[in-house]
JSON list of C-alpha atoms and ligand atoms in Angstrom, two decimals:
[
{"chain": "A", "resi": 256, "resn": "MET", "atom": "CA", "xyz": [0.00, 0.00, 0.00]},
{"chain": "A", "resi": 257, "resn": "GLY", "atom": "CA", "xyz": [3.10, 2.25, -0.22]},
{"chain": "A", "resi": 258, "resn": "LYS", "atom": "CA", "xyz": [1.87, 3.60, -3.50]},
{"chain": "A", "resi": 259, "resn": "SER", "atom": "CA", "xyz": [-1.46, 4.53, -1.98]},
{"chain": "A", "resi": 260, "resn": "ASN", "atom": "CA", "xyz": [0.29, 6.46, 0.82]},
{"chain": "A", "resi": 261, "resn": "GLU", "atom": "CA", "xyz": [2.34, 8.32, -1.73]},
{"chain": "A", "resi": 262, "resn": "SER", "atom": "CA", "xyz": [-0.83, 9.22, -3.63]},
{"chain": "A", "resi": 263, "resn": "ILE", "atom": "CA", "xyz": [-2.49, 10.41, -0.43]},
{"chain": "A", "resi": 264, "resn": "GLN", "atom": "CA", "xyz": [0.47, 12.71, 0.24]},
{"chain": "A", "resi": 265, "resn": "GLN", "atom": "CA", "xyz": [0.24, 14.01, -3.30]},
{"chain": "A", "resi": 266, "resn": "LEU", "atom": "CA", "xyz": [-3.50, 14.59, -2.84]},
{"chain": "A", "resi": 267, "resn": "SER", "atom": "CA", "xyz": [-2.80, 16.30, 0.46]},
{"chain": "A", "resi": 268, "resn": "ARG", "atom": "CA", "xyz": [-0.49, 18.80, -1.29]},
{"chain": "A", "resi": 269, "resn": "ILE", "atom": "CA", "xyz": [-3.00, 19.41, -4.06]},
{"chain": "A", "resi": 270, "resn": "ILE", "atom": "CA", "xyz": [-5.74, 20.15, -1.51]},
{"chain": "A", "resi": 271, "resn": "ARG", "atom": "CA", "xyz": [-3.46, 22.43, 0.49]},
{"chain": "A", "resi": 272, "resn": "ASP", "atom": "CA", "xyz": [-2.78, 24.55, -2.61]},
{"chain": "A", "resi": 273, "resn": "ALA", "atom": "CA", "xyz": [-6.37, 24.53, -3.87]},
{"chain": "A", "resi": 274, "resn": "ASN", "atom": "CA", "xyz": [-8.86, 27.38, -3.62]},
{"chain": "A", "resi": 275, "resn": "SER", "atom": "CA", "xyz": [-11.77, 26.10, -5.63]},
{"chain": "A", "resi": 276, "resn": "ILE", "atom": "CA", "xyz": [-12.36, 22.37, -5.33]},
{"chain": "A", "resi": 277, "resn": "VAL", "atom": "CA", "xyz": [-15.31, 20.69, -6.98]},
{"chain": "A", "resi": 278, "resn": "ALA", "atom": "CA", "xyz": [-16.14, 17.28, -5.48]},
{"chain": "A", "resi": 279, "resn": "ILE", "atom": "CA", "xyz": [-18.38, 14.92, -7.41]},
{"chain": "A", "resi": 280, "resn": "CYS", "atom": "CA", "xyz": [-19.86, 12.31, -5.07]},
{"chain": "A", "resi": 281, "resn": "GLY", "atom": "CA", "xyz": [-20.78, 8.95, -6.58]},
{"chain": "A", "resi": 282, "resn": "ALA", "atom": "CA", "xyz": [-22.81, 5.89, -5.62]},
{"chain": "A", "resi": 283, "resn": "ASP", "atom": "CA", "xyz": [-20.04, 4.32, -3.50]},
{"chain": "A", "resi": 284, "resn": "MET", "atom": "CA", "xyz": [-20.09, 7.29, -1.14]},
{"chain": "A", "resi": 285, "resn": "VAL", "atom": "CA", "xyz": [-23.83, 6.97, -0.82]},
{"chain": "A", "resi": 286, "resn": "SER", "atom": "CA", "xyz": [-23.74, 3.24, -0.07]},
{"chain": "A", "resi": 287, "resn": "ALA", "atom": "CA", "xyz": [-20.82, 3.75, 2.35]},
{"chain": "A", "resi": 288, "resn": "SER", "atom": "CA", "xyz": [-23.31, 5.79, 4.39]},
{"chain": "A", "resi": 289, "resn": "GLY", "atom": "CA", "xyz": [-25.67, 2.79, 4.53]},
{"chain": "A", "resi": 290, "resn": "TYR", "atom": "CA", "xyz": [-28.14, 3.80, 1.82]},
{"chain": "A", "resi": 291, "resn": "THR", "atom": "CA", "xyz": [-29.44, 1.06, -0.47]},
{"chain": "A", "resi": 292, "resn": "ASP", "atom": "CA", "xyz": [-28.26, 1.20, -4.05]},
{"chain": "A", "resi": 293, "resn": "LEU", "atom": "CA", "xyz": [-31.52, 0.72, -5.92]},
{"chain": "A", "resi": 294, "resn": "GLU", "atom": "CA", "xyz": [-29.59, -0.06, -9.09]},
{"chain": "A", "resi": 295, "resn": "SER", "atom": "CA", "xyz": [-27.72, -3.08, -7.69]},
{"chain": "A", "resi": 296, "resn": "ASP", "atom": "CA", "xyz": [-28.71, -6.58, -8.85]},
{"chain": "A", "resi": 297, "resn": "ASP", "atom": "CA", "xyz": [-29.62, -7.99, -5.41]},
{"chain": "A", "resi": 298, "resn": "VAL", "atom": "CA", "xyz": [-31.96, -5.13, -4.69]},
{"chain": "A", "resi": 299, "resn": "PHE", "atom": "CA", "xyz": [-33.46, -5.43, -8.16]},
{"chain": "A", "resi": 300, "resn": "TYR", "atom": "CA", "xyz": [-34.76, -8.96, -7.41]},
{"chain": "A", "resi": 301, "resn": "ASP", "atom": "CA", "xyz": [-35.98, -8.08, -3.91]},
{"chain": "A", "resi": 302, "resn": "ILE", "atom": "CA", "xyz": [-38.02, -5.23, -5.36]},
{"chain": "A", "resi": 303, "resn": "GLU", "atom": "CA", "xyz": [-39.53, -7.46, -8.04]},
{"chain": "A", "resi": 304, "resn": "MET", "atom": "CA", "xyz": [-40.56, -9.99, -5.39]},
{"chain": "A", "resi": 305, "resn": "LYS", "atom": "CA", "xyz": [-42.00, -7.38, -3.06]},
{"chain": "A", "resi": 306, "resn": "TYR", "atom": "CA", "xyz": [-43.93, -5.20, -5.53]},
{"chain": "A", "resi": 307, "resn": "GLY", "atom": "CA", "xyz": [-44.40, -7.42, -8.59]},
{"chain": "A", "resi": 308, "resn": "ALA", "atom": "CA", "xyz": [-42.75, -4.71, -10.65]},
{"chain": "A", "resi": 309, "resn": "SER", "atom": "CA", "xyz": [-39.18, -3.53, -11.25]},
{"chain": "A", "resi": 310, "resn": "THR", "atom": "CA", "xyz": [-37.48, -0.43, -9.86]},
{"chain": "A", "resi": 311, "resn": "PRO", "atom": "CA", "xyz": [-37.47, 1.35, -13.27]},
{"chain": "A", "resi": 312, "resn": "GLU", "atom": "CA", "xyz": [-41.23, 0.73, -13.54]},
{"chain": "A", "resi": 313, "resn": "LEU", "atom": "CA", "xyz": [-41.97, 1.94, -10.00]},
{"chain": "A", "resi": 314, "resn": "TYR", "atom": "CA", "xyz": [-39.47, 4.78, -9.74]},
{"chain": "A", "resi": 315, "resn": "SER", "atom": "CA", "xyz": [-40.72, 6.71, -12.77]},
{"chain": "A", "resi": 316, "resn": "SER", "atom": "CA", "xyz": [-42.86, 9.67, -13.70]},
{"chain": "A", "resi": 317, "resn": "ARG", "atom": "CA", "xyz": [-45.15, 7.25, -15.53]},
{"chain": "A", "resi": 318, "resn": "CYS", "atom": "CA", "xyz": [-45.86, 5.41, -12.27]},
{"chain": "A", "resi": 319, "resn": "TYR", "atom": "CA", "xyz": [-46.31, 8.72, -10.38]},
{"chain": "A", "resi": 320, "resn": "ASN", "atom": "CA", "xyz": [-48.81, 9.88, -13.03]},
{"chain": "A", "resi": 321, "resn": "THR", "atom": "CA", "xyz": [-50.77, 6.68, -13.62]},
{"chain": "A", "resi": 322, "resn": "ARG", "atom": "CA", "xyz": [-50.42, 4.65, -10.39]},
{"chain": "A", "resi": 323, "resn": "PRO", "atom": "CA", "xyz": [-49.60, 7.16, -7.63]},
{"chain": "A", "resi": 324, "resn": "GLU", "atom": "CA", "xyz": [-50.54, 4.74, -4.82]},
{"chain": "A", "resi": 325, "resn": "GLN", "atom": "CA", "xyz": [-47.93, 2.27, -6.01]},
{"chain": "A", "resi": 326, "resn": "PHE", "atom": "CA", "xyz": [-45.41, 5.03, -6.65]},
{"chain": "A", "resi": 327, "resn": "PHE", "atom": "CA", "xyz": [-45.71, 6.39, -3.11]},
{"chain": "A", "resi": 328, "resn": "GLU", "atom": "CA", "xyz": [-45.67, 2.94, -1.50]},
{"chain": "A", "resi": 329, "resn": "PHE", "atom": "CA", "xyz": [-42.33, 2.32, -3.23]},
{"chain": "A", "resi": 330, "resn": "TYR", "atom": "CA", "xyz": [-41.07, 5.87, -2.64]},
{"chain": "A", "resi": 331, "resn": "ARG", "atom": "CA", "xyz": [-41.83, 5.85, 1.08]},
{"chain": "A", "resi": 332, "resn": "ASN", "atom": "CA", "xyz": [-40.43, 2.36, 1.68]},
{"chain": "A", "resi": 333, "resn": "GLU", "atom": "CA", "xyz": [-37.38, 2.37, -0.57]},
{"chain": "A", "resi": 334, "resn": "VAL", "atom": "CA", "xyz": [-36.33, 5.93, -1.34]},
{"chain": "A", "resi": 335, "resn": "ILE", "atom": "CA", "xyz": [-37.05, 8.01, 1.76]},
{"chain": "A", "resi": 336, "resn": "CYS", "atom": "CA", "xyz": [-34.56, 7.15, 4.50]},
{"chain": "A", "resi": 337, "resn": "GLU", "atom": "CA", "xyz": [-32.06, 8.88, 6.73]},
{"chain": "A", "resi": 338, "resn": "LYS", "atom": "CA", "xyz": [-28.64, 7.56, 7.67]},
{"chain": "A", "resi": 339, "resn": "GLU", "atom": "CA", "xyz": [-25.45, 8.88, 9.19]},
{"chain": "A", "resi": 340, "resn": "PRO", "atom": "CA", "xyz": [-23.09, 10.31, 6.52]},
{"chain": "A", "resi": 341, "resn": "SER", "atom": "CA", "xyz": [-19.86, 8.34, 5.99]},
{"chain": "A", "resi": 342, "resn": "ALA", "atom": "CA", "xyz": [-16.47, 9.86, 6.90]},
{"chain": "A", "resi": 343, "resn": "GLY", "atom": "CA", "xyz": [-15.84, 11.17, 3.38]},
{"chain": "A", "resi": 344, "resn": "TYR", "atom": "CA", "xyz": [-18.74, 13.61, 3.69]},
{"chain": "A", "resi": 345, "resn": "TYR", "atom": "CA", "xyz": [-17.39, 15.00, 6.97]},
{"chain": "A", "resi": 346, "resn": "ALA", "atom": "CA", "xyz": [-14.02, 15.53, 5.31]},
{"chain": "A", "resi": 347, "resn": "LEU", "atom": "CA", "xyz": [-15.75, 17.56, 2.58]},
{"chain": "A", "resi": 348, "resn": "ALA", "atom": "CA", "xyz": [-17.60, 19.63, 5.20]},
{"chain": "A", "resi": 349, "resn": "GLU", "atom": "CA", "xyz": [-14.25, 20.34, 6.92]},
{"chain": "A", "resi": 350, "resn": "LEU", "atom": "CA", "xyz": [-12.75, 21.43, 3.58]},
{"chain": "A", "resi": 351, "resn": "GLU", "atom": "CA", "xyz": [-15.70, 23.75, 3.08]},
{"chain": "A", "resi": 352, "resn": "ARG", "atom": "CA", "xyz": [-15.06, 25.32, 6.52]},
{"chain": "A", "resi": 353, "resn": "ARG", "atom": "CA", "xyz": [-11.48, 25.96, 5.38]},
{"chain": "A", "resi": 354, "resn": "GLY", "atom": "CA", "xyz": [-12.81, 27.79, 2.32]},
{"chain": "A", "resi": 355, "resn": "LYS", "atom": "CA", "xyz": [-11.58, 25.19, -0.15]},
{"chain": "A", "resi": 356, "resn": "ILE", "atom": "CA", "xyz": [-14.83, 23.99, -1.69]},
{"chain": "A", "resi": 357, "resn": "ARG", "atom": "CA", "xyz": [-16.43, 25.58, -4.75]},
{"chain": "A", "resi": 358, "resn": "SER", "atom": "CA", "xyz": [-19.19, 22.97, -4.98]},
{"chain": "A", "resi": 359, "resn": "ILE", "atom": "CA", "xyz": [-20.14, 19.47, -3.97]},
{"chain": "A", "resi": 360, "resn": "ILE", "atom": "CA", "xyz": [-22.01, 17.90, -6.86]},
{"chain": "A", "resi": 361, "resn": "THR", "atom": "CA", "xyz": [-24.21, 14.88, -6.30]},
{"chain": "A", "resi": 362, "resn": "LYS", "atom": "CA", "xyz": [-26.93, 12.94, -8.05]},
{"chain": "A", "resi": 363, "resn": "ASP", "atom": "CA", "xyz": [-28.10, 11.53, -4.74]},
{"chain": "A", "resi": 364, "resn": "VAL", "atom": "CA", "xyz": [-31.38, 12.91, -3.40]},
{"chain": "A", "resi": 365, "resn": "HIS", "atom": "CA", "xyz": [-30.99, 12.33, 0.36]},
{"chain": "A", "resi": 366, "resn": "GLY", "atom": "CA", "xyz": [-29.20, 15.55, 1.31]},
{"chain": "A", "resi": 367, "resn": "ILE", "atom": "CA", "xyz": [-26.25, 13.63, 2.80]},
{"chain": "A", "resi": 368, "resn": "PRO", "atom": "CA", "xyz": [-23.56, 16.36, 2.38]},
{"chain": "A", "resi": 369, "resn": "GLN", "atom": "CA", "xyz": [-25.80, 18.84, 4.23]},
{"chain": "A", "resi": 370, "resn": "LYS", "atom": "CA", "xyz": [-26.27, 16.36, 7.11]},
{"chain": "A", "resi": 371, "resn": "ALA", "atom": "CA", "xyz": [-22.48, 16.32, 7.46]},
{"chain": "A", "resi": 372, "resn": "GLY", "atom": "CA", "xyz": [-22.39, 20.13, 7.55]},
{"chain": "A", "resi": 373, "resn": "SER", "atom": "CA", "xyz": [-21.82, 21.17, 3.93]},
{"chain": "A", "resi": 374, "resn": "HIS", "atom": "CA", "xyz": [-23.71, 24.08, 2.37]},
{"chain": "A", "resi": 375, "resn": "ARG", "atom": "CA", "xyz": [-22.25, 24.47, -1.11]},
{"chain": "A", "resi": 376, "resn": "VAL", "atom": "CA", "xyz": [-24.14, 21.51, -2.51]},
{"chain": "A", "resi": 377, "resn": "LEU", "atom": "CA", "xyz": [-25.45, 21.11, -6.04]},
{"chain": "A", "resi": 378, "resn": "GLU", "atom": "CA", "xyz": [-27.97, 18.28, -6.11]},
{"chain": "A", "resi": 379, "resn": "TYR", "atom": "CA", "xyz": [-28.66, 17.96, -9.80]},
{"chain": "A", "resi": 380, "resn": "HIS", "atom": "CA", "xyz": [-31.41, 15.40, -9.22]},
{"chain": "A", "resi": 381, "resn": "GLY", "atom": "CA", "xyz": [-33.03, 17.47, -6.48]},
{"chain": "A", "resi": 382, "resn": "ASN", "atom": "CA", "xyz": [-33.75, 16.19, -2.99]},
{"chain": "A", "resi": 383, "resn": "ILE", "atom": "CA", "xyz": [-36.45, 14.39, -1.01]},
{"chain": "A", "resi": 384, "resn": "TYR", "atom": "CA", "xyz": [-36.94, 17.34, 1.37]},
{"chain": "A", "resi": 385, "resn": "HIS", "atom": "CA", "xyz": [-38.48, 19.51, -1.36]},
{"chain": "A", "resi": 386, "resn": "ASN", "atom": "CA", "xyz": [-42.01, 18.58, -2.32]},
{"chain": "A", "resi": 387, "resn": "GLU", "atom": "CA", "xyz": [-44.37, 20.66, -4.35]},
{"chain": "A", "resi": 388, "resn": "CYS", "atom": "CA", "xyz": [-47.88, 20.68, -5.75]},
{"chain": "A", "resi": 389, "resn": "PRO", "atom": "CA", "xyz": [-47.36, 20.54, -9.54]},
{"chain": "A", "resi": 390, "resn": "LYS", "atom": "CA", "xyz": [-50.45, 22.68, -10.07]},
{"chain": "A", "resi": 391, "resn": "CYS", "atom": "CA", "xyz": [-50.50, 25.50, -7.49]},
{"chain": "A", "resi": 392, "resn": "LYS", "atom": "CA", "xyz": [-46.79, 25.16, -6.50]},
{"chain": "A", "resi": 393, "resn": "ARG", "atom": "CA", "xyz": [-47.54, 25.00, -2.78]},
{"chain": "A", "resi": 394, "resn": "GLN", "atom": "CA", "xyz": [-44.58, 23.50, -0.87]},
{"chain": "A", "resi": 395, "resn": "TYR", "atom": "CA", "xyz": [-44.78, 20.45, 1.38]},
{"chain": "A", "resi": 396, "resn": "SER", "atom": "CA", "xyz": [-42.40, 18.92, 3.91]},
{"chain": "A", "resi": 397, "resn": "ILE", "atom": "CA", "xyz": [-41.03, 15.40, 3.81]},
{"chain": "A", "resi": 398, "resn": "ASP", "atom": "CA", "xyz": [-43.16, 14.62, 6.88]},
{"chain": "A", "resi": 399, "resn": "TYR", "atom": "CA", "xyz": [-46.28, 15.56, 4.94]},
{"chain": "A", "resi": 400, "resn": "VAL", "atom": "CA", "xyz": [-45.32, 13.02, 2.26]},
{"chain": "A", "resi": 401, "resn": "LYS", "atom": "CA", "xyz": [-44.40, 10.37, 4.84]},
{"chain": "A", "resi": 402, "resn": "GLN", "atom": "CA", "xyz": [-47.55, 10.76, 6.90]},
{"chain": "A", "resi": 403, "resn": "ALA", "atom": "CA", "xyz": [-50.06, 10.99, 4.06]},
{"chain": "A", "resi": 404, "resn": "ASP", "atom": "CA", "xyz": [-52.62, 8.24, 3.76]},
{"chain": "A", "resi": 405, "resn": "LYS", "atom": "CA", "xyz": [-51.31, 6.46, 0.65]},
{"chain": "A", "resi": 406, "resn": "VAL", "atom": "CA", "xyz": [-51.07, 9.41, -1.76]},
{"chain": "A", "resi": 407, "resn": "PRO", "atom": "CA", "xyz": [-50.07, 12.90, -0.51]},
{"chain": "A", "resi": 408, "resn": "ARG", "atom": "CA", "xyz": [-52.52, 15.42, -1.96]},
{"chain": "A", "resi": 409, "resn": "CYS", "atom": "CA", "xyz": [-52.35, 19.21, -2.04]},
{"chain": "A", "resi": 410, "resn": "GLU", "atom": "CA", "xyz": [-54.45, 20.76, 0.75]},
{"chain": "A", "resi": 411, "resn": "GLN", "atom": "CA", "xyz": [-55.37, 23.59, -1.57]},
{"chain": "A", "resi": 412, "resn": "CYS", "atom": "CA", "xyz": [-56.17, 21.97, -4.92]},
{"chain": "A", "resi": 413, "resn": "ASN", "atom": "CA", "xyz": [-56.09, 18.21, -4.26]},
{"chain": "A", "resi": 414, "resn": "SER", "atom": "CA", "xyz": [-53.40, 17.48, -6.87]},
{"chain": "A", "resi": 415, "resn": "VAL", "atom": "CA", "xyz": [-50.87, 14.75, -6.12]},
{"chain": "A", "resi": 416, "resn": "VAL", "atom": "CA", "xyz": [-47.85, 16.33, -4.40]},
{"chain": "A", "resi": 417, "resn": "ARG", "atom": "CA", "xyz": [-44.64, 15.76, -6.34]},
{"chain": "A", "resi": 418, "resn": "PRO", "atom": "CA", "xyz": [-41.23, 15.16, -4.75]},
{"chain": "A", "resi": 419, "resn": "LYS", "atom": "CA", "xyz": [-38.92, 17.70, -6.43]},
{"chain": "A", "resi": 420, "resn": "ILE", "atom": "CA", "xyz": [-36.50, 15.09, -7.69]},
{"chain": "A", "resi": 421, "resn": "VAL", "atom": "CA", "xyz": [-35.47, 14.11, -11.19]},
{"chain": "A", "resi": 422, "resn": "LEU", "atom": "CA", "xyz": [-36.81, 10.61, -11.77]},
{"chain": "A", "resi": 423, "resn": "PRO", "atom": "CA", "xyz": [-34.90, 8.23, -14.06]},
{"chain": "A", "resi": 424, "resn": "GLY", "atom": "CA", "xyz": [-35.57, 9.18, -17.67]},
{"chain": "A", "resi": 425, "resn": "GLU", "atom": "CA", "xyz": [-36.43, 12.79, -16.83]},
{"chain": "A", "resi": 426, "resn": "MET", "atom": "CA", "xyz": [-34.27, 15.72, -17.89]},
{"chain": "A", "resi": 427, "resn": "VAL", "atom": "CA", "xyz": [-32.21, 17.70, -15.41]},
{"chain": "A", "resi": 428, "resn": "PRO", "atom": "CA", "xyz": [-33.47, 21.32, -15.59]},
{"chain": "A", "resi": 429, "resn": "ASN", "atom": "CA", "xyz": [-31.25, 23.52, -17.78]},
{"chain": "A", "resi": 430, "resn": "HIS", "atom": "CA", "xyz": [-30.46, 26.08, -15.10]},
{"chain": "A", "resi": 431, "resn": "VAL", "atom": "CA", "xyz": [-29.21, 23.31, -12.83]},
{"chain": "A", "resi": 432, "resn": "MET", "atom": "CA", "xyz": [-26.91, 21.89, -15.52]},
{"chain": "A", "resi": 433, "resn": "THR", "atom": "CA", "xyz": [-25.62, 25.43, -16.15]},
{"chain": "A", "resi": 434, "resn": "GLU", "atom": "CA", "xyz": [-24.67, 25.72, -12.47]},
{"chain": "A", "resi": 435, "resn": "VAL", "atom": "CA", "xyz": [-22.88, 22.37, -12.66]},
{"chain": "A", "resi": 436, "resn": "VAL", "atom": "CA", "xyz": [-20.95, 23.42, -15.79]},
{"chain": "A", "resi": 437, "resn": "ASN", "atom": "CA", "xyz": [-20.01, 26.78, -14.23]},
{"chain": "A", "resi": 438, "resn": "ALA", "atom": "CA", "xyz": [-18.72, 25.09, -11.08]},
{"chain": "A", "resi": 439, "resn": "ILE", "atom": "CA", "xyz": [-16.60, 22.58, -13.00]},
{"chain": "A", "resi": 440, "resn": "SER", "atom": "CA", "xyz": [-15.20, 25.11, -15.46]},
{"chain": "A", "resi": 441, "resn": "GLN", "atom": "CA", "xyz": [-14.11, 27.35, -12.54]},
{"chain": "A", "resi": 442, "resn": "ALA", "atom": "CA", "xyz": [-12.57, 24.54, -10.48]},
{"chain": "A", "resi": 443, "resn": "ASP", "atom": "CA", "xyz": [-8.85, 24.30, -9.87]},
{"chain": "A", "resi": 444, "resn": "VAL", "atom": "CA", "xyz": [-9.23, 20.72, -8.60]},
{"chain": "A", "resi": 445, "resn": "VAL", "atom": "CA", "xyz": [-11.91, 18.13, -9.37]},
{"chain": "A", "resi": 446, "resn": "LEU", "atom": "CA", "xyz": [-12.34, 15.18, -7.02]},
{"chain": "A", "resi": 447, "resn": "LEU", "atom": "CA", "xyz": [-14.28, 12.19, -8.35]},
{"chain": "A", "resi": 448, "resn": "LEU", "atom": "CA", "xyz": [-15.31, 10.38, -5.19]},
{"chain": "A", "resi": 449, "resn": "GLY", "atom": "CA", "xyz": [-16.63, 6.83, -5.35]},
{"chain": "A", "resi": 450, "resn": "VAL", "atom": "CA", "xyz": [-18.11, 7.36, -8.78]},
{"chain": "A", "resi": 451, "resn": "THR", "atom": "CA", "xyz": [-18.89, 3.87, -10.05]},
{"chain": "A", "resi": 452, "resn": "ASP", "atom": "CA", "xyz": [-19.98, 4.54, -13.62]},
{"chain": "A", "resi": 453, "resn": "PRO", "atom": "CA", "xyz": [-16.88, 6.42, -14.71]},
{"chain": "A", "resi": 454, "resn": "PHE", "atom": "CA", "xyz": [-17.48, 9.09, -17.28]},
{"chain": "A", "resi": 455, "resn": "TYR", "atom": "CA", "xyz": [-20.66, 7.51, -18.55]},
{"chain": "A", "resi": 456, "resn": "GLU", "atom": "CA", "xyz": [-22.87, 9.99, -16.75]},
{"chain": "A", "resi": 457, "resn": "ILE", "atom": "CA", "xyz": [-20.40, 12.66, -15.79]},
{"chain": "A", "resi": 458, "resn": "GLU", "atom": "CA", "xyz": [-18.58, 12.75, -19.10]},
{"chain": "A", "resi": 459, "resn": "LYS", "atom": "CA", "xyz": [-20.58, 15.76, -20.16]},
{"chain": "A", "resi": 460, "resn": "MET", "atom": "CA", "xyz": [-19.60, 17.51, -16.93]},
{"chain": "A", "resi": 461, "resn": "ILE", "atom": "CA", "xyz": [-15.91, 16.64, -16.95]},
{"chain": "A", "resi": 462, "resn": "GLN", "atom": "CA", "xyz": [-15.34, 18.01, -20.44]},
{"chain": "A", "resi": 463, "resn": "TYR", "atom": "CA", "xyz": [-15.70, 21.50, -18.94]},
{"chain": "A", "resi": 464, "resn": "TYR", "atom": "CA", "xyz": [-12.77, 21.06, -16.57]},
{"chain": "A", "resi": 465, "resn": "ASN", "atom": "CA", "xyz": [-9.75, 23.01, -17.80]},
{"chain": "A", "resi": 466, "resn": "GLY", "atom": "CA", "xyz": [-7.23, 22.06, -15.12]},
{"chain": "A", "resi": 467, "resn": "ASP", "atom": "CA", "xyz": [-4.72, 19.27, -14.64]},
{"chain": "A", "resi": 468, "resn": "LYS", "atom": "CA", "xyz": [-5.76, 18.08, -11.19]},
{"chain": "A", "resi": 469, "resn": "LEU", "atom": "CA", "xyz": [-8.51, 15.56, -11.76]},
{"chain": "A", "resi": 470, "resn": "VAL", "atom": "CA", "xyz": [-8.27, 13.14, -8.84]},
{"chain": "A", "resi": 471, "resn": "TYR", "atom": "CA", "xyz": [-10.23, 9.91, -8.94]},
{"chain": "A", "resi": 472, "resn": "ILE", "atom": "CA", "xyz": [-10.72, 7.95, -5.72]},
{"chain": "A", "resi": 473, "resn": "ARG", "atom": "CA", "xyz": [-12.56, 4.66, -5.81]},
{"chain": "A", "resi": 474, "resn": "GLU", "atom": "CA", "xyz": [-12.35, 1.18, -4.34]},
{"chain": "A", "resi": 475, "resn": "THR", "atom": "CA", "xyz": [-12.53, -0.84, -7.53]},
{"chain": "A", "resi": 476, "resn": "ILE", "atom": "CA", "xyz": [-9.77, -0.71, -10.11]},
{"chain": "A", "resi": 477, "resn": "MET", "atom": "CA", "xyz": [-10.50, 0.94, -13.45]},
{"chain": "A", "resi": 478, "resn": "GLU", "atom": "CA", "xyz": [-9.03, 1.13, -16.93]},
{"chain": "A", "resi": 479, "resn": "PRO", "atom": "CA", "xyz": [-6.47, 3.92, -17.19]},
{"chain": "A", "resi": 480, "resn": "ASP", "atom": "CA", "xyz": [-7.99, 7.12, -18.53]},
{"chain": "A", "resi": 481, "resn": "ASP", "atom": "CA", "xyz": [-5.97, 10.01, -19.94]},
{"chain": "A", "resi": 482, "resn": "ARG", "atom": "CA", "xyz": [-8.15, 12.58, -18.24]},
{"chain": "A", "resi": 483, "resn": "VAL", "atom": "CA", "xyz": [-7.39, 11.29, -14.74]},
{"chain": "A", "resi": 484, "resn": "ASN", "atom": "CA", "xyz": [-4.24, 12.88, -13.26]},
{"chain": "A", "resi": 485, "resn": "ILE", "atom": "CA", "xyz": [-4.21, 10.88, -10.02]},
{"chain": "A", "resi": 486, "resn": "PHE", "atom": "CA", "xyz": [-6.01, 7.63, -9.41]},
{"chain": "A", "resi": 487, "resn": "ILE", "atom": "CA", "xyz": [-6.25, 6.35, -5.82]},
{"chain": "A", "resi": 488, "resn": "ASN", "atom": "CA", "xyz": [-7.50, 2.81, -5.54]},
{"chain": "A", "resi": 489, "resn": "ASP", "atom": "CA", "xyz": [-9.18, 2.85, -2.12]},
{"chain": "A", "resi": 490, "resn": "LYS", "atom": "CA", "xyz": [-12.39, 3.79, -0.33]},
{"chain": "A", "resi": 491, "resn": "VAL", "atom": "CA", "xyz": [-13.08, 7.51, -0.13]},
{"chain": "A", "resi": 492, "resn": "CYS", "atom": "CA", "xyz": [-13.57, 7.26, 3.66]},
{"chain": "A", "resi": 493, "resn": "ASN", "atom": "CA", "xyz": [-10.04, 5.79, 3.97]},
{"chain": "A", "resi": 494, "resn": "VAL", "atom": "CA", "xyz": [-8.39, 8.42, 1.80]},
{"chain": "A", "resi": 495, "resn": "LEU", "atom": "CA", "xyz": [-10.04, 11.81, 2.13]},
{"chain": "A", "resi": 496, "resn": "PRO", "atom": "CA", "xyz": [-10.00, 12.20, 5.95]},
{"chain": "A", "resi": 497, "resn": "GLU", "atom": "CA", "xyz": [-6.29, 11.26, 5.93]},
{"chain": "A", "resi": 498, "resn": "ALA", "atom": "CA", "xyz": [-5.46, 13.66, 3.09]},
{"chain": "A", "resi": 499, "resn": "ILE", "atom": "CA", "xyz": [-6.85, 16.68, 4.91]},
{"chain": "A", "resi": 500, "resn": "ILE", "atom": "CA", "xyz": [-5.09, 16.22, 8.27]},
{"chain": "B", "resi": 717, "resn": "ZN", "atom": "ZN1", "xyz": [-52.07, 22.55, -5.17]}
]
């Protein structure tokens, strides 16, 4: 593991010199905090057994629109949950306190970086704490959604309240993608943290990075990629807290 230690020292120097870090948090960071990865194979079969339908069928705008009872049963049981953030998120919050963080970018919808104390968070798929009536735009809390009898309805106009999250297959709003692009193009360092589908989804984001400090930390080995300047083959929670001491 000598090589890993060397890389951590290198990362440590990069962070020390940085003023505008963008951290992109991936699925491994989310599951390290104890959240279920709804896209994993094991979970896929459990869901089929339990609901008689697959996650893509249930977790969709089509299901919300046509079978809201089933959508909210799934949403309440499988999507809404609160866990303790893993160590990597606390390291990011500490970096933010030191004025190092430009933005923390995440697709996750559980507000995990904020629970660890971060504020500069760009959740490009939204989050479960924002719920809105699609018709009259009245806002609702997560408790309102949790406590509703089957389907949460707007108190004012009786429409089905919509969690303000981007469901699979839906487009990320343009202004949100613009914020993401601005953050990445202004970054002096980009940290890819526990991103499991390298470049497939974030390729469009990474192309806006102009620097030479793209650091990729993840547990599983990957094919070498020219765009990655430092690759650290370890869990984020093992690396990041050590690199910021
Ligand atoms: Zn309404």
